[in-house]
Amino acid sequence: MNGLFDLPSDLQNTYWGLVGLHLREALLPVLAGLLLSLPLAQLCVRLRWLYPPVLWVTTVLYAVPSLAFFVVLIDYTGLSELTVMIPLAVYSLVVLIPAIVDGVRSVPQETLAAATAMGFGPVRRYLQVQLPIAAPAIIAGLRVACASSISLVSVGMLIGNAGALGNMLNSGLIYNQPRLIWLSVLGTAVLALLVDAVLIGLRIWVTPWMPRGSRATSLAVKAGAR
Amino acid sequence: MNILNHIDAFFGDSAHWQGYDGIPTRLLEHLQYTLMALAMAAAVGLPVGLITGHTGRGGNALALVATAARALPSFGLMVLMFILIGLGMAPVMIPLVVLAVPPILVTTYEAMRSVDPAPVDAARGMGMAEAEVLLRVEVPMALPLILSGLRTAAIQIVSTATIAAYVSFGGLGRYIIDGLYQKDYEKTVGGAALVAVLALATLGLFWALGRLTVSPGVRRRG
């Protein structure tokens, strides 16, 4: 008799091992996307003409289906985690760039002028004034990016079992064990909700001056509206 | 230029253009899944988004529902529905609709909230009924954003409908999945190219739709 979390040996991993793998495959790309979109968004804020073309490129890249993206990358990066992670990083740009641009642009001119008058240089002003004020918008974008990233990792199963929790779907079908499929679907959903909760916590922690509730919710709704 | 060679070989092979596994058949199946799922998701998302957006209530509940729906993995859900229900349209439609409802719902709500209140008040002042205010003032003004929500949903459906092939349904995903199993890389890449082109065509369609339906007075950049 199987324990609830026992997995068939061909998965070569424990349930919690797969959970860890899933988190890594889903969140590293979002992190990479964030590191890439911070400077890009700053460029878009500085050079207004750059924003529409950047939006266009990311939207077009987003239109490439994940499975198609994976398949094309197999030729270059093989059947590996990297093949799953590159498209996820690209997708996260679509949400993160507009979120950061909107966030940074929403900083009032008076606030910036005050910071300059206090002797803040451009770098310090960016790090200590603009970024913290933009933080709620950025985190709202991260929430959407993380949720879709966690969901999409499962598709990696199709390209040589690189789908972490998604790998259990195949085993569940082969061995006719619905338990494995339930574990995969619910595990992925719970993971997405936990990461979402952590991000909400992070937002409350980094923006102690904000009232809980309305504005933050509307930002989350806004970031989802892309 | 490996990929291009594969694509060229795939589309050049006339065997790929006919029969039940031909490109036209698979393309039609894919379009059928997409349109059905989009219609169902819009039937759920649009009215709820319009009404919550109009009244300005229920934003929190909406964000909660959207988050929960986003947390469900489409691929896993499809496999789960397949083992629970078996062959049929439902295992394909349920995950696709779950996937498409959050962007439509949330964007419609946000679109209605971001309508300039001045013209809305003016319309009320002119004696328009509440339904008229909604349909003749707010919706036309919110249309660009509403369309962008539908566009996101449509693209996600086109993209995700490929995985239906894994649980033995048709659509363009057949080429990708069969190709992977048969180690026929040409087929896989050809299928991937077809789906990508279809997604881009969807993007173009929505652009054209926006041009046609959005009043020039409210047209925005981008």
Coordinates of C-alpha atoms in Angstrom, one line a residue, chain B residues 52-126:
Chain B
T52 CA -18.7 45.1 -10.5
G53 CA -16.8 47.8 -12.4
H54 CA -20.0 49.9 -12.9
T55 CA -21.0 49.7 -9.2
G56 CA -17.4 49.8 -8.0
R57 CA -18.2 47.0 -5.5
G58 CA -16.7 43.6 -5.1
G59 CA -13.2 44.5 -6.2
N60 CA -11.6 42.6 -3.4
A61 CA -13.7 39.5 -4.0
L62 CA -12.8 39.8 -7.7
A63 CA -9.1 39.9 -7.0
L64 CA -9.5 36.9 -4.8
V65 CA -11.3 34.8 -7.4
A66 CA -8.8 35.8 -10.1
T67 CA -5.8 34.8 -7.8
A68 CA -7.4 31.5 -7.1
A69 CA -8.2 30.8 -10.7
R70 CA -4.6 31.8 -11.7
A71 CA -3.2 29.4 -9.1
L72 CA -4.8 26.4 -10.9
P73 CA -2.3 24.8 -13.3
S74 CA -4.1 24.5 -16.7
F75 CA -2.1 21.5 -17.8
G76 CA -2.6 19.5 -14.6
L77 CA -6.3 20.5 -14.6
M78 CA -6.7 19.2 -18.1
V79 CA -5.2 15.8 -17.2
L80 CA -7.3 15.7 -14.1
M81 CA -10.5 16.4 -15.9
F82 CA -9.5 13.8 -18.5
I83 CA -9.3 11.0 -15.9
L84 CA -12.4 12.2 -14.1
I85 CA -14.6 12.8 -17.2
G86 CA -12.9 10.9 -20.0
L87 CA -13.0 11.8 -23.6
G88 CA -15.3 14.7 -24.5
M89 CA -15.2 18.5 -24.9
A90 CA -15.5 19.2 -21.1
P91 CA -11.9 18.2 -20.2
V92 CA -10.5 20.6 -22.8
M93 CA -13.0 23.4 -22.1
I94 CA -12.8 23.6 -18.3
P95 CA -9.1 24.3 -18.0
L96 CA -9.2 26.8 -20.9
V97 CA -12.1 28.7 -19.5
V98 CA -10.5 28.7 -16.0
L99 CA -7.4 30.1 -17.7
A100 CA -9.2 32.8 -19.6
V101 CA -11.7 34.1 -17.1
P102 CA -9.2 36.0 -14.8
P103 CA -7.7 38.3 -17.5
I104 CA -11.2 39.1 -18.9
L105 CA -12.8 39.6 -15.5
V106 CA -10.0 41.7 -14.0
T107 CA -9.3 43.8 -17.1
T108 CA -13.0 44.6 -17.6
Y109 CA -13.4 45.6 -14.0
E110 CA -10.2 47.8 -14.1
A111 CA -11.3 49.2 -17.5
M112 CA -14.7 50.3 -16.0
R113 CA -13.0 51.8 -12.9
S114 CA -10.6 53.8 -15.0
V115 CA -13.4 55.6 -17.0
D116 CA -13.3 59.3 -16.5
P117 CA -16.1 60.1 -14.1
A118 CA -16.9 63.5 -15.6
P119 CA -18.6 62.3 -18.8
V120 CA -20.4 59.6 -16.8
D121 CA -21.9 62.3 -14.5
A122 CA -22.8 64.3 -17.5
A123 CA -24.6 61.4 -19.0
R124 CA -26.6 61.0 -15.8
G125 CA -27.3 64.7 -15.7
M126 CA -28.7 64.4 -19.2

